[in-house]
Amino acid sequence: MADQQQPMYRAYTLVEREHEKPFWLNIGVAFNHKDAKGFNLILQALPLTGKLVLRQYEEQPGGGAEDTTSKPKRKASQPAEQP
């Protein structure tokens, strides 16, 4: 891609879990059109429910990106997530 844009939104699907809050699964990004009248949506997976949630993507000091949503907390008995 010649035009390197930063993602404007992250695309999530909510995975329901028994007796816990839903897990926000990051499945893609969305970019604003130059005329600001639409989006290009790039998905790495399709949600089984057909529902997408777009959340604003924010650049943090130091060059890292931060979601506006929080990751679910794991229980002490659960292993840490692997990247």
GROMACS .gro file of N, CA and C in nm:
model
  249
    1MET      N    1   0.083  -0.118   0.000
    1MET     CA    2   0.000   0.000   0.000
    1MET      C    3   0.087   0.124   0.000
    2ALA      N    4   0.063   0.212  -0.094
    2ALA     CA    5   0.141   0.335  -0.101
    2ALA      C    6   0.096   0.434   0.005
    3ASP      N    7  -0.033   0.440   0.032
    3ASP     CA    8  -0.087   0.534   0.129
    3ASP      C    9  -0.096   0.466   0.266
    4GLN      N   10  -0.001   0.495   0.355
    4GLN     CA   11   0.002   0.433   0.487
    4GLN      C   12  -0.085   0.513   0.584
    5GLN      N   13  -0.207   0.465   0.611
    5GLN     CA   14  -0.297   0.530   0.705
    5GLN      C   15  -0.292   0.456   0.838
    6GLN      N   16  -0.315   0.529   0.944
    6GLN     CA   17  -0.329   0.466   1.075
    6GLN      C   18  -0.474   0.422   1.091
    7PRO      N   19  -0.498   0.306   1.152
    7PRO     CA   20  -0.636   0.263   1.174
    7PRO      C   21  -0.712   0.366   1.258
    8MET      N   22  -0.833   0.394   1.218
    8MET     CA   23  -0.917   0.488   1.290
    8MET      C   24  -1.006   0.417   1.392
    9TYR      N   25  -1.043   0.293   1.362
    9TYR     CA   26  -1.129   0.214   1.450
    9TYR      C   27  -1.081   0.070   1.451
   10ARG      N   28  -1.106   0.001   1.559
   10ARG     CA   29  -1.085  -0.144   1.563
   10ARG      C   30  -1.222  -0.210   1.556
   11ALA      N   31  -1.227  -0.324   1.490
   11ALA     CA   32  -1.351  -0.400   1.477
   11ALA      C   33  -1.347  -0.518   1.573
   12TYR      N   34  -1.452  -0.533   1.649
   12TYR     CA   35  -1.463  -0.641   1.747
   12TYR      C   36  -1.592  -0.718   1.726
   13THR      N   37  -1.592  -0.841   1.772
   13THR     CA   38  -1.714  -0.917   1.790
   13THR      C   39  -1.716  -0.959   1.936
   14LEU      N   40  -1.834  -0.968   1.994
   14LEU     CA   41  -1.846  -1.007   2.134
   14LEU      C   42  -1.872  -1.156   2.142
   15VAL      N   43  -1.788  -1.225   2.218
   15VAL     CA   44  -1.802  -1.369   2.238
   15VAL      C   45  -1.866  -1.389   2.375
   16GLU      N   46  -1.988  -1.440   2.375
   16GLU     CA   47  -2.059  -1.462   2.502
   16GLU      C   48  -1.996  -1.576   2.579
   17ARG      N   49  -1.988  -1.561   2.713
   17ARG     CA   50  -1.932  -1.663   2.801
   17ARG      C   51  -2.027  -1.685   2.917
   18GLU      N   52  -2.037  -1.809   2.961
   18GLU     CA   53  -2.125  -1.842   3.071
   18GLU      C   54  -2.077  -1.780   3.201
   19HIS      N   55  -2.165  -1.711   3.271
   19HIS     CA   56  -2.139  -1.653   3.403
   19HIS      C   57  -2.028  -1.549   3.402
   20GLU      N   58  -1.993  -1.494   3.288
   20GLU     CA   59  -1.888  -1.392   3.278
   20GLU      C   60  -1.931  -1.287   3.176
   21LYS      N   61  -1.862  -1.173   3.180
   21LYS     CA   62  -1.886  -1.070   3.079
   21LYS      C   63  -1.840  -1.121   2.943
   22PRO      N   64  -1.898  -1.070   2.835
   22PRO     CA   65  -1.854  -1.112   2.701
   22PRO      C   66  -1.707  -1.075   2.677
   23PHE      N   67  -1.640  -1.155   2.595
   23PHE     CA   68  -1.501  -1.129   2.556
   23PHE      C   69  -1.502  -1.048   2.427
   24TRP      N   70  -1.429  -0.937   2.425
   24TRP     CA   71  -1.418  -0.853   2.306
   24TRP      C   72  -1.306  -0.906   2.219
   25LEU      N   73  -1.339  -0.971   2.109
   25LEU     CA   74  -1.241  -1.031   2.019
   25LEU      C   75  -1.211  -0.935   1.904
   26ASN      N   76  -1.086  -0.890   1.894
   26ASN     CA   77  -1.043  -0.798   1.788
   26ASN      C   78  -1.034  -0.876   1.657
   27ILE      N   79  -1.114  -0.836   1.557
   27ILE     CA   80  -1.114  -0.909   1.430
   27ILE      C   81  -1.081  -0.821   1.310
   28GLY      N   82  -1.047  -0.694   1.332
   28GLY     CA   83  -1.011  -0.612   1.217
   28GLY      C   84  -0.999  -0.464   1.249
   29VAL      N   85  -0.989  -0.384   1.142
   29VAL     CA   86  -0.976  -0.238   1.154
   29VAL      C   87  -1.065  -0.171   1.050
   30ALA      N   88  -1.096  -0.043   1.075
   30ALA     CA   89  -1.172   0.038   0.980
   30ALA      C   90  -1.101   0.171   0.960
   31PHE      N   91  -1.096   0.217   0.835
   31PHE     CA   92  -1.032   0.344   0.799
   31PHE      C   93  -1.138   0.438   0.743
   32ASN      N   94  -1.131   0.565   0.779
   32ASN     CA   95  -1.220   0.665   0.720
   32ASN      C   96  -1.184   0.686   0.573
   33HIS      N   97  -1.287   0.708   0.490
   33HIS     CA   98  -1.263   0.752   0.353
   33HIS      C   99  -1.211   0.895   0.358
   34LYS      N  100  -1.137   0.935   0.255
   34LYS     CA  101  -1.083   1.072   0.252
   34LYS      C  102  -1.193   1.177   0.260
   35ASP      N  103  -1.311   1.148   0.202
   35ASP     CA  104  -1.421   1.245   0.207
   35ASP      C  105  -1.502   1.233   0.336
   36ALA      N  106  -1.463   1.142   0.426
   36ALA     CA  107  -1.528   1.122   0.557
   36ALA      C  108  -1.674   1.080   0.546
   37LYS      N  109  -1.712   1.018   0.433
   37LYS     CA  110  -1.851   0.975   0.414
   37LYS      C  111  -1.866   0.824   0.420
   38GLY      N  112  -1.761   0.754   0.460
   38GLY     CA  113  -1.769   0.608   0.469
   38GLY      C  114  -1.641   0.550   0.527
   39PHE      N  115  -1.633   0.417   0.526
   39PHE     CA  116  -1.520   0.345   0.584
   39PHE      C  117  -1.475   0.234   0.490
   40ASN      N  118  -1.348   0.200   0.497
   40ASN     CA  119  -1.297   0.074   0.445
   40ASN      C  120  -1.280  -0.015   0.566
   41LEU      N  121  -1.339  -0.132   0.562
   41LEU     CA  122  -1.335  -0.226   0.673
   41LEU      C  123  -1.252  -0.347   0.631
   42ILE      N  124  -1.147  -0.377   0.707
   42ILE     CA  125  -1.059  -0.490   0.679
   42ILE      C  126  -1.074  -0.589   0.793
   43LEU      N  127  -1.129  -0.707   0.762
   43LEU     CA  128  -1.154  -0.808   0.864
   43LEU      C  129  -1.060  -0.926   0.848
   44GLN      N  130  -1.013  -0.979   0.960
   44GLN     CA  131  -0.931  -1.100   0.961
   44GLN      C  132  -1.017  -1.223   0.989
   45ALA      N  133  -1.141  -1.200   1.031
   45ALA     CA  134  -1.235  -1.308   1.060
   45ALA      C  135  -1.376  -1.251   1.047
   46LEU      N  136  -1.474  -1.339   1.033
   46LEU     CA  137  -1.613  -1.296   1.028
   46LEU      C  138  -1.682  -1.339   1.157
   47PRO      N  139  -1.760  -1.249   1.217
   47PRO     CA  140  -1.827  -1.286   1.341
   47PRO      C  141  -1.940  -1.386   1.315
   48LEU      N  142  -1.951  -1.485   1.401
   48LEU     CA  143  -2.056  -1.586   1.385
   48LEU      C  144  -2.194  -1.525   1.405
   49THR      N  145  -2.205  -1.422   1.488
   49THR     CA  146  -2.333  -1.360   1.515
   49THR      C  147  -2.373  -1.259   1.409
   50GLY      N  148  -2.278  -1.218   1.325
   50GLY     CA  149  -2.305  -1.115   1.226
   50GLY      C  150  -2.297  -0.975   1.282
   51LYS      N  151  -2.264  -0.961   1.410
   51LYS     CA  152  -2.258  -0.830   1.475
   51LYS      C  153  -2.114  -0.784   1.490
   52LEU      N  154  -2.087  -0.660   1.446
   52LEU     CA  155  -1.956  -0.596   1.461
   52LEU      C  156  -1.969  -0.476   1.554
   53VAL      N  157  -1.865  -0.451   1.631
   53VAL     CA  158  -1.858  -0.331   1.713
   53VAL      C  159  -1.732  -0.256   1.670
   54LEU      N  160  -1.747  -0.130   1.632
   54LEU     CA  161  -1.632  -0.047   1.596
   54LEU      C  162  -1.603   0.047   1.712
   55ARG      N  163  -1.478   0.045   1.758
   55ARG     CA  164  -1.435   0.131   1.869
   55ARG      C  165  -1.317   0.214   1.823
   56GLN      N  166  -1.314   0.339   1.866
   56GLN     CA  167  -1.208   0.431   1.826
   56GLN      C  168  -1.071   0.378   1.866
   57TYR      N  169  -0.975   0.391   1.776
   57TYR     CA  170  -0.838   0.347   1.794
   57TYR      C  171  -0.756   0.470   1.829
   58GLU      N  172  -0.683   0.465   1.941
   58GLU     CA  173  -0.607   0.581   1.986
   58GLU      C  174  -0.460   0.549   1.998
   59GLU      N  175  -0.377   0.638   1.944
   59GLU     CA  176  -0.232   0.627   1.953
   59GLU      C  177  -0.189   0.676   2.091
   60GLN      N  178  -0.101   0.600   2.157
   60GLN     CA  179  -0.052   0.636   2.290
   60GLN      C  180   0.088   0.693   2.280
   61PRO      N  181   0.129   0.778   2.375
   61PRO     CA  182   0.268   0.826   2.376
   61PRO      C  183   0.364   0.708   2.377
   62GLY      N  184   0.470   0.717   2.300
   62GLY     CA  185   0.566   0.607   2.291
   62GLY      C  186   0.542   0.519   2.169
   63GLY      N  187   0.440   0.552   2.088
   63GLY     CA  188   0.419   0.481   1.963
   63GLY      C  189   0.328   0.360   1.971
   64GLY      N  190   0.286   0.318   2.089
   64GLY     CA  191   0.197   0.202   2.100
   64GLY      C  192   0.053   0.241   2.079
   65ALA      N  193  -0.030   0.143   2.049
   65ALA     CA  194  -0.172   0.168   2.031
   65ALA      C  195  -0.247   0.114   2.150
   66GLU      N  196  -0.354   0.181   2.184
   66GLU     CA  197  -0.434   0.141   2.298
   66GLU      C  198  -0.580   0.132   2.255
   67ASP      N  199  -0.648   0.027   2.294
   67ASP     CA  200  -0.790   0.016   2.268
   67ASP      C  201  -0.865   0.103   2.367
   68THR      N  202  -0.985   0.147   2.328
   68THR     CA  203  -1.069   0.221   2.421
   68THR      C  204  -1.149   0.125   2.508
   69THR      N  205  -1.138  -0.005   2.482
   69THR     CA  206  -1.204  -0.105   2.565
   69THR      C  207  -1.099  -0.173   2.650
   70SER      N  208  -1.141  -0.231   2.760
   70SER     CA  209  -1.045  -0.300   2.845
   70SER      C  210  -1.049  -0.450   2.816
   71LYS      N  211  -0.936  -0.514   2.835
   71LYS     CA  212  -0.930  -0.659   2.817
   71LYS      C  213  -0.999  -0.725   2.935
   72PRO      N  214  -1.062  -0.840   2.913
   72PRO     CA  215  -1.123  -0.909   3.025
   72PRO      C  216  -1.017  -0.955   3.124
   73LYS      N  217  -1.052  -0.948   3.251
   73LYS     CA  218  -0.958  -0.994   3.353
   73LYS      C  219  -0.964  -1.145   3.362
   74ARG      N  220  -0.848  -1.206   3.379
   74ARG     CA  221  -0.846  -1.352   3.390
   74ARG      C  222  -0.843  -1.391   3.536
   75LYS      N  223  -0.894  -1.507   3.563
   75LYS     CA  224  -0.891  -1.560   3.699
   75LYS      C  225  -0.752  -1.612   3.729
   76ALA      N  226  -0.715  -1.617   3.855
   76ALA     CA  227  -0.581  -1.663   3.895
   76ALA      C  228  -0.554  -1.804   3.846
   77SER      N  229  -0.658  -1.886   3.833
   77SER     CA  230  -0.639  -2.025   3.790
   77SER      C  231  -0.623  -2.039   3.639
   78GLN      N  232  -0.650  -1.931   3.562
   78GLN     CA  233  -0.639  -1.938   3.417
   78GLN      C  234  -0.497  -1.902   3.374
   79PRO      N  235  -0.444  -1.970   3.272
   79PRO     CA  236  -0.312  -1.933   3.220
   79PRO      C  237  -0.320  -1.799   3.147
   80ALA      N  238  -0.210  -1.730   3.138
   80ALA     CA  239  -0.204  -1.603   3.067
   80ALA      C  240  -0.225  -1.627   2.918
   81GLU      N  241  -0.283  -1.526   2.850
   81GLU     CA  242  -0.303  -1.537   2.705
   81GLU      C  243  -0.170  -1.532   2.633
   82GLN      N  244  -0.157  -1.611   2.529
   82GLN     CA  245  -0.037  -1.610   2.446
   82GLN      C  246  -0.063  -1.521   2.326
   83PRO      N  247   0.036  -1.442   2.282
   83PRO     CA  248   0.015  -1.354   2.166
   83PRO      C  249  -0.002  -1.432   2.038
   0.00000   0.00000   0.00000
